[in-house]
Each structure stands twice: as structure tokens, then as C-alpha cells.
Coordinates of C-alpha atoms and ligand atoms in Angstrom, one line a residue:
M4 CA -18.9 23.4 -16.4
A5 CA -17.5 19.8 -17.0
R6 CA -18.1 17.3 -14.4
I7 CA -17.2 14.1 -13.5
T8 CA -20.1 11.8 -13.4
A9 CA -19.1 8.3 -12.8
G10 CA -15.8 6.1 -12.2
I11 CA -14.8 2.7 -13.4
A12 CA -12.2 0.5 -12.2
S13 CA -10.9 -2.4 -14.5
S14 CA -8.0 -4.8 -15.0
H15 CA -6.3 -4.6 -18.3
V16 CA -4.8 -7.9 -19.1
P17 CA -3.5 -7.9 -22.6
L18 CA -4.8 -11.5 -23.6
L19 CA -8.4 -10.0 -23.3
G20 CA -7.4 -7.7 -26.1
V21 CA -6.1 -11.0 -28.1
A22 CA -9.7 -12.6 -27.0
S23 CA -11.6 -9.5 -28.4
D24 CA -9.5 -9.2 -31.6
Q25 CA -9.8 -12.5 -32.6
G26 CA -13.4 -13.1 -31.6
K27 CA -12.8 -15.3 -28.8
D28 CA -14.7 -13.2 -25.9
R29 CA -17.4 -15.8 -25.5
D30 CA -15.8 -18.8 -25.4
E31 CA -15.4 -21.0 -22.4
Y32 CA -12.5 -19.2 -21.1
F33 CA -13.2 -15.7 -21.9
G34 CA -17.1 -15.9 -21.8
P35 CA -17.4 -15.5 -18.0
I36 CA -15.1 -12.8 -18.2
F37 CA -16.7 -10.7 -20.7
A38 CA -20.2 -11.2 -19.4
G39 CA -19.2 -9.2 -16.4
Y40 CA -18.8 -5.9 -18.5
D41 CA -22.0 -6.5 -20.1
W42 CA -23.8 -4.7 -17.6
T43 CA -21.7 -1.6 -18.0
R44 CA -21.5 -1.7 -22.1
T45 CA -25.7 -1.3 -21.7
W46 CA -25.4 1.2 -19.2
M47 CA -22.7 3.5 -21.2
E48 CA -24.9 3.5 -24.0
A49 CA -27.2 5.8 -21.8
E50 CA -24.3 7.4 -19.8
R51 CA -22.7 8.6 -23.3
P52 CA -19.8 10.6 -21.6
D53 CA -17.7 12.9 -23.8
V54 CA -14.3 12.3 -22.2
I55 CA -12.6 9.9 -20.3
I56 CA -9.4 10.7 -18.3
L57 CA -8.1 7.0 -18.8
V58 CA -5.7 6.4 -15.8
Y59 CA -3.6 3.6 -16.7
N60 CA 0.2 2.7 -17.0
D61 CA 2.5 2.0 -20.0
H62 CA 4.7 -1.2 -20.3
A63 CA 7.6 -0.1 -21.8
S64 CA 5.8 1.0 -25.0
A65 CA 5.8 4.6 -25.2
F66 CA 8.5 4.9 -22.2
D67 CA 11.4 2.8 -21.2
M68 CA 14.6 2.8 -18.6
T69 CA 15.3 6.6 -20.9
V70 CA 12.5 8.1 -19.4
I71 CA 10.3 7.5 -16.4
P72 CA 7.9 9.9 -15.6
T73 CA 5.8 9.3 -12.5
F74 CA 2.7 11.1 -13.6
A75 CA 2.0 12.3 -17.4
I76 CA -0.6 13.6 -19.5
G77 CA -1.6 13.1 -22.8
C78 CA -2.2 16.5 -24.3
G79 CA -2.2 15.5 -28.1
E80 CA -4.9 15.1 -30.8
R81 CA -4.5 11.2 -31.6
Y82 CA -2.9 8.1 -30.0
K83 CA -2.1 5.2 -32.0
P84 CA -2.2 1.8 -30.8
A85 CA 1.6 0.6 -29.8
D86 CA 3.2 -2.5 -31.2
E87 CA 4.0 -4.7 -28.3
G88 CA 5.9 -7.1 -30.0
W89 CA 3.2 -8.7 -32.4
G90 CA 2.2 -5.5 -34.2
P91 CA -0.6 -2.8 -33.1
R92 CA -3.7 -4.1 -32.2
P93 CA -6.3 -3.8 -34.8
V94 CA -8.3 -1.3 -32.8
P95 CA -9.4 2.8 -33.6
D96 CA -6.9 5.4 -32.9
V97 CA -7.5 6.9 -30.1
A98 CA -8.7 10.4 -30.1
G99 CA -7.5 13.0 -27.5
H100 CA -9.2 16.1 -26.0
P101 CA -6.3 18.7 -26.4
D102 CA -8.4 21.6 -24.6
L103 CA -9.5 19.7 -21.7
A104 CA -6.1 18.1 -21.2
W105 CA -4.1 21.3 -21.3
H106 CA -6.5 22.5 -18.7
I107 CA -6.0 19.7 -16.5
A108 CA -2.1 20.0 -16.8
Q109 CA -2.4 23.7 -16.2
S110 CA -4.7 23.1 -13.1
L111 CA -2.7 20.1 -11.7
I112 CA 1.1 21.8 -12.1
L113 CA -0.3 25.0 -10.4
D114 CA -1.9 22.7 -7.9
E115 CA 1.9 21.4 -7.4
F116 CA 1.4 18.1 -8.9
D117 CA 4.2 18.2 -11.4
M118 CA 2.9 16.4 -14.4
T119 CA 5.1 15.1 -17.5
I120 CA 3.3 16.7 -20.5
I121 CA 3.0 14.5 -23.8
N122 CA 2.2 15.2 -27.1
E123 CA 2.9 12.3 -29.2
M124 CA 2.8 8.9 -27.8
A125 CA 1.6 5.0 -28.6
V126 CA -0.9 3.6 -26.5
D127 CA -0.3 -0.1 -25.1
H128 CA -2.6 -2.4 -23.5
G129 CA -2.8 -0.5 -20.2
L130 CA -5.0 2.1 -22.6
T131 CA -6.6 -0.2 -25.1
V132 CA -7.9 -3.3 -23.3
P133 CA -10.0 -1.3 -20.9
L134 CA -11.5 0.4 -24.0
S135 CA -12.3 -2.8 -25.8
M136 CA -13.8 -4.1 -22.4
M137 CA -16.2 -1.1 -22.0
F138 CA -17.1 -0.6 -25.9
G139 CA -16.4 -3.5 -27.7
K140 CA -15.3 -3.6 -31.1
P141 CA -16.6 0.0 -32.9
E142 CA -15.4 1.3 -36.0
K143 CA -14.3 4.5 -33.9
W144 CA -14.2 4.7 -30.1
P145 CA -17.1 7.0 -28.8
C146 CA -15.4 9.4 -27.0
K147 CA -12.8 11.0 -26.5
V148 CA -9.6 10.4 -24.0
V149 CA -7.4 11.8 -22.2
P150 CA -4.6 9.4 -21.2
L151 CA -3.1 9.9 -17.6
A152 CA 0.0 7.4 -17.6
V153 CA 1.4 6.5 -14.2
N154 CA 4.9 4.5 -13.6
V155 CA 4.0 1.6 -11.5
V156 CA 6.4 -0.6 -13.7
T157 CA 10.0 1.0 -12.1
Y158 CA 10.6 1.0 -8.2
P159 CA 9.4 3.5 -6.9
P160 CA 6.0 3.9 -7.9
P161 CA 3.9 6.7 -6.5
S162 CA 2.3 6.4 -3.2
G163 CA -1.7 5.4 -2.8
N164 CA -1.9 8.8 -0.9
R165 CA -0.5 10.7 -3.5
C166 CA -2.6 9.4 -6.1
W167 CA -5.7 9.9 -4.0
A168 CA -4.7 13.4 -4.1
L169 CA -4.1 13.6 -7.5
G170 CA -7.7 12.2 -8.0
E171 CA -8.9 15.0 -5.9
A172 CA -6.8 17.8 -7.5
I173 CA -8.0 16.1 -11.1
R174 CA -11.8 16.9 -9.9
K175 CA -11.4 20.1 -9.1
A176 CA -9.4 20.8 -12.5
V177 CA -12.3 19.1 -14.4
E178 CA -14.7 21.5 -12.2
S179 CA -12.8 24.6 -13.6
F180 CA -13.3 23.7 -17.3
P181 CA -16.1 25.8 -18.4
E182 CA -17.4 24.0 -21.5
D183 CA -20.4 21.5 -20.4
L184 CA -19.0 18.1 -20.6
N185 CA -19.7 14.7 -19.3
V186 CA -16.3 13.2 -18.4
Q187 CA -16.0 9.9 -16.4
I188 CA -12.4 8.9 -14.8
W189 CA -11.1 5.6 -15.4
G190 CA -8.6 3.5 -13.1
T191 CA -7.1 0.6 -14.6
G192 CA -4.7 -2.3 -14.0
G193 CA -4.7 -4.8 -11.3
M194 CA -6.2 -6.8 -9.4
S195 CA -3.7 -9.2 -7.3
H196 CA -0.7 -10.6 -10.2
Q197 CA 2.8 -11.6 -10.2
L198 CA 4.1 -12.1 -13.8
Q199 CA 8.0 -13.3 -12.7
G200 CA 10.0 -14.8 -9.5
P201 CA 9.3 -17.7 -7.4
R202 CA 5.6 -16.0 -6.5
A203 CA 4.4 -16.1 -10.2
G204 CA 1.0 -16.8 -10.7
L205 CA 0.0 -15.3 -7.2
I206 CA -3.6 -14.3 -6.9
N207 CA -5.5 -13.0 -3.6
A208 CA -9.1 -12.9 -3.7
E209 CA -9.6 -12.4 -0.5
W210 CA -7.3 -9.5 -0.4
D211 CA -8.9 -8.3 -3.7
N212 CA -12.1 -8.3 -2.6
S213 CA -11.8 -6.6 0.8
F214 CA -9.9 -3.7 -1.5
L215 CA -13.2 -3.9 -3.8
D216 CA -15.5 -3.5 -0.6
R217 CA -13.6 -0.4 0.9
L218 CA -13.3 1.2 -2.9
A219 CA -16.9 2.4 -2.5
G220 CA -18.4 4.2 0.6
D221 CA -17.1 7.4 2.4
S222 CA -13.6 5.8 3.8
D223 CA -10.4 6.5 2.9
D224 CA -8.6 4.1 4.3
L225 CA -7.4 2.7 1.0
R226 CA -5.1 5.6 0.5
H227 CA -3.1 4.8 3.4
I228 CA -1.9 1.1 2.0
P229 CA 1.8 1.0 2.1
H230 CA 3.4 -0.5 -1.1
I231 CA 4.6 -3.5 0.7
D232 CA 1.2 -4.5 1.2
Y233 CA 0.6 -4.5 -2.1
L234 CA 3.8 -6.7 -3.0
R235 CA 3.1 -9.1 -0.1
E236 CA -0.9 -9.3 -0.6
A237 CA -1.5 -8.5 -4.2
G238 CA 2.0 -9.5 -5.8
S239 CA 4.6 -7.2 -7.8
E240 CA 2.0 -6.3 -10.1
G241 CA -0.5 -5.8 -7.8
I242 CA 0.6 -2.8 -7.4
E243 CA -1.0 -1.4 -10.5
L244 CA -3.9 -1.1 -8.1
V245 CA -2.7 2.4 -6.9
M246 CA -3.8 3.8 -10.2
W247 CA -7.4 2.9 -9.3
L248 CA -7.0 5.5 -6.4
I249 CA -6.8 8.2 -8.8
M250 CA -10.1 7.5 -9.7
R251 CA -11.6 7.0 -6.6
G252 CA -10.2 10.3 -5.4
A253 CA -11.4 12.0 -8.2
L254 CA -15.3 11.1 -7.3
G255 CA -15.1 13.0 -3.8
A256 CA -15.4 11.8 0.1
A257 CA -18.5 9.2 -0.9
A258 CA -18.9 7.1 -4.1
K259 CA -21.7 4.5 -4.6
A260 CA -21.1 1.0 -6.3
L261 CA -23.3 0.6 -9.3
H262 CA -21.5 -2.6 -10.6
R263 CA -19.0 -5.2 -9.9
H264 CA -17.1 -8.0 -11.1
Y265 CA -14.4 -10.2 -9.9
H266 CA -13.2 -13.4 -12.0
V267 CA -10.2 -15.4 -11.3
P268 CA -8.0 -16.0 -13.2
C269 CA -7.4 -14.2 -16.8
S270 CA -4.0 -15.4 -17.9
N271 CA -1.9 -14.6 -14.5
T272 CA -4.4 -12.4 -13.3
A273 CA -7.3 -11.6 -11.0
I274 CA -9.9 -9.5 -13.2
G275 CA -11.5 -7.2 -11.0
H276 CA -14.2 -4.3 -12.4
M277 CA -16.3 -1.9 -10.9
V278 CA -18.4 1.1 -11.9
L279 CA -19.0 4.0 -9.2
R280 CA -21.0 7.3 -9.0
P281 CA -20.1 10.2 -7.1
D282 CA -22.0 10.3 -4.2
N283 CA -22.4 13.7 -2.9
G284 CA -26.0 13.6 -1.6
E285 CA -27.4 16.2 -4.4
G286 CA -28.2 14.0 -7.2
F287 CA -26.9 15.0 -10.8
D288 CA -28.6 17.2 -13.4
M289 CA -27.5 15.6 -16.5
S290 CA -29.4 13.1 -18.4
G291 CA -28.5 9.4 -17.8
S292 CA -29.7 5.8 -17.1
D293 CA -29.3 6.0 -13.2
R294 CA -27.9 9.2 -12.0
Q295 CA -30.9 9.9 -9.7
R296 CA -30.0 6.7 -7.5
S297 CA -27.0 8.6 -6.8
A298 CA -28.5 10.8 -4.5
T299 CA -30.1 8.1 -2.2
P300 CA -28.1 7.0 0.8
Ligands
DHB19 C1 -0.6 -9.9 -17.5 C2 -1.3 -8.8 -17.0 C3 -0.6 -7.4 -16.9 O1 -1.1 -6.6 -16.2 C4 0.1 -7.3 -17.8 O2 0.4 -5.7 -17.9 C5 0.7 -8.3 -18.7 C6 0.6 -9.4 -18.6 C7 -1.1 -11.0 -17.5 O3 -1.8 -11.4 -16.9 O4 -0.8 -11.8 -18.5
FE20 FE1 -0.3 -4.7 -16.4

């Protein structure tokens, strides 16, 4: 059966894509940001996921005011990088996994999550920047991707509680897929940032770090943070963090942090990154660098 073996949280600042594409990722400004992902890149080489369920948000690239799906799942074969105003990023196309994606769509919809099914769309920095952070600049992305797009751009976004519950349903869907697949789930966007208005530039390191503290462990209190708290504490774009809760919900009751990185600032944004392992106390039977550690309390 397919299994979710790890969850990854990461910011998606578009400037990081520019830094990667222009070879500036180790300069004075970007060096400390990218260095926080070195551990993950090495770990990923041992993990070798087959598929990533990549929870992200589109920024008016594939969708706009004409269509605003709350939750959408990509069931296509391929996705091209979007043109966000400066031409598409020079990164590989993203290969989908239609069989797994359709299976997840069916399971979620029959579980009463009314997903929008997308067969064709371009993917913007929300999806391609996390891929660059985790994999660098390969000729081809090393695994398939099931894009899961969440509306966090136009009010109202889904609640944190609904996102967490969607994650739980995704885990159930993955575990009922008969093929042996090593599946990761990524939650992207955040951390605190506000791009417009009188509070533009807002960053709240204390609140972000408390969020990171609470992402690991066996508490689910993050799911109950109301929208207004994200807006007050983490800024208008801090609401992107609800997407991390889909990832966290998919890891089960307890999760263990394997790696954590926080850096301020990057562009207008606080960078947060965490690698998590589901902590079900049973250990893992798939080969991998540190799967055994997940069994220890
Ligand atoms: C920035 C951050 C974002 O999340 C985004 O989507 C666009 C820009 C920024 O900090 O510049
Ligand atoms: Fe964003």
C-alpha cells in the first residue's frame, strides 16, 4: 500500500526562485536561507519519495477572480511553470501522478470533501519554489507531484480545522491506494508576512516560532487558531500557514521534528522550514535514512 512517510513545511518566497535560477543562492543575502535546506537535500537523497502531495496556493496564475476553488487537486499528467510576469521560471515541467491523484480525489469526495478536479494548469512560485529549495536545480524533478491547491488569496480561505481534517482524509486516501508508494506531503507558504497596506513588512518571529514548536508533538491545538489571529499576528499573507495544517493533519496524531530552520527576512517574509515524521510508535519498514528514529518517543 502507499504510505505517507514524511511531511515538509516550507515558505515559498518568489525571490528564492530568482536566487536559485540566477545562481545567487550562496551569496551573502541568500546563503543563510539556502543553508537551512542543506540538511533536507541530503536527507531527501536517502528518502527517495515516489510522489509528493504538494499543498500550495496559486497566486492568480492558474486561477483568478473568475474561478476560486477552495480546495483543488491536480489529476493531470504534466504541469508547466507559470509565467508570473517575467516569463516562466527555467525549471523542469512537473510530472503528475494521475492514478494516485484520481484515487485521492475519489476518496476525498466520497468522504465529503468537495474537491475541484483540475486536469490542466500552470504552476506558479507557490509550487515550484519549494521544489527548488528541496531539490536544487536538477534536469528533471526526481519524483512525481500531486498538486493540491488551496485558496488563501481571496477571503474566505478554509479554516485551519477544515484543513487539518482534509489532511486526515488525505492520509486515509493514500493508505487505501494499493500500489507500494513512498509518499510525502508538503505544506507550503508562510510564515508571517504582509505584502500590502499600512502593516506591509510585518514579521512576527515569536509567533512563528511558537507555531513551529506546536507543529511537532501530539497536540492539535493549531487547528483551532481563528483567521483573525493569523491576520493580527502573522499578517494578511500569514494566512498561507493554514496549508501547513493539511500536511500536519496527514501525519496522524503525533509527529516528530527531524529538522527545523527559521530565518528573517527573505524579501518581505519570514522563512520557516521543518521536516516531520509521523510518530505512530510502530517504526517504519521502508528503507530510509532515519525512519527508525520515528519509533523512539
Ligand atoms: C512574497 C511572499 C509571498 O508568499 C508571495 O506569494 C509573494 C511575495 C515576498 O515576501 O516577497
Ligand atoms: Fe505567497
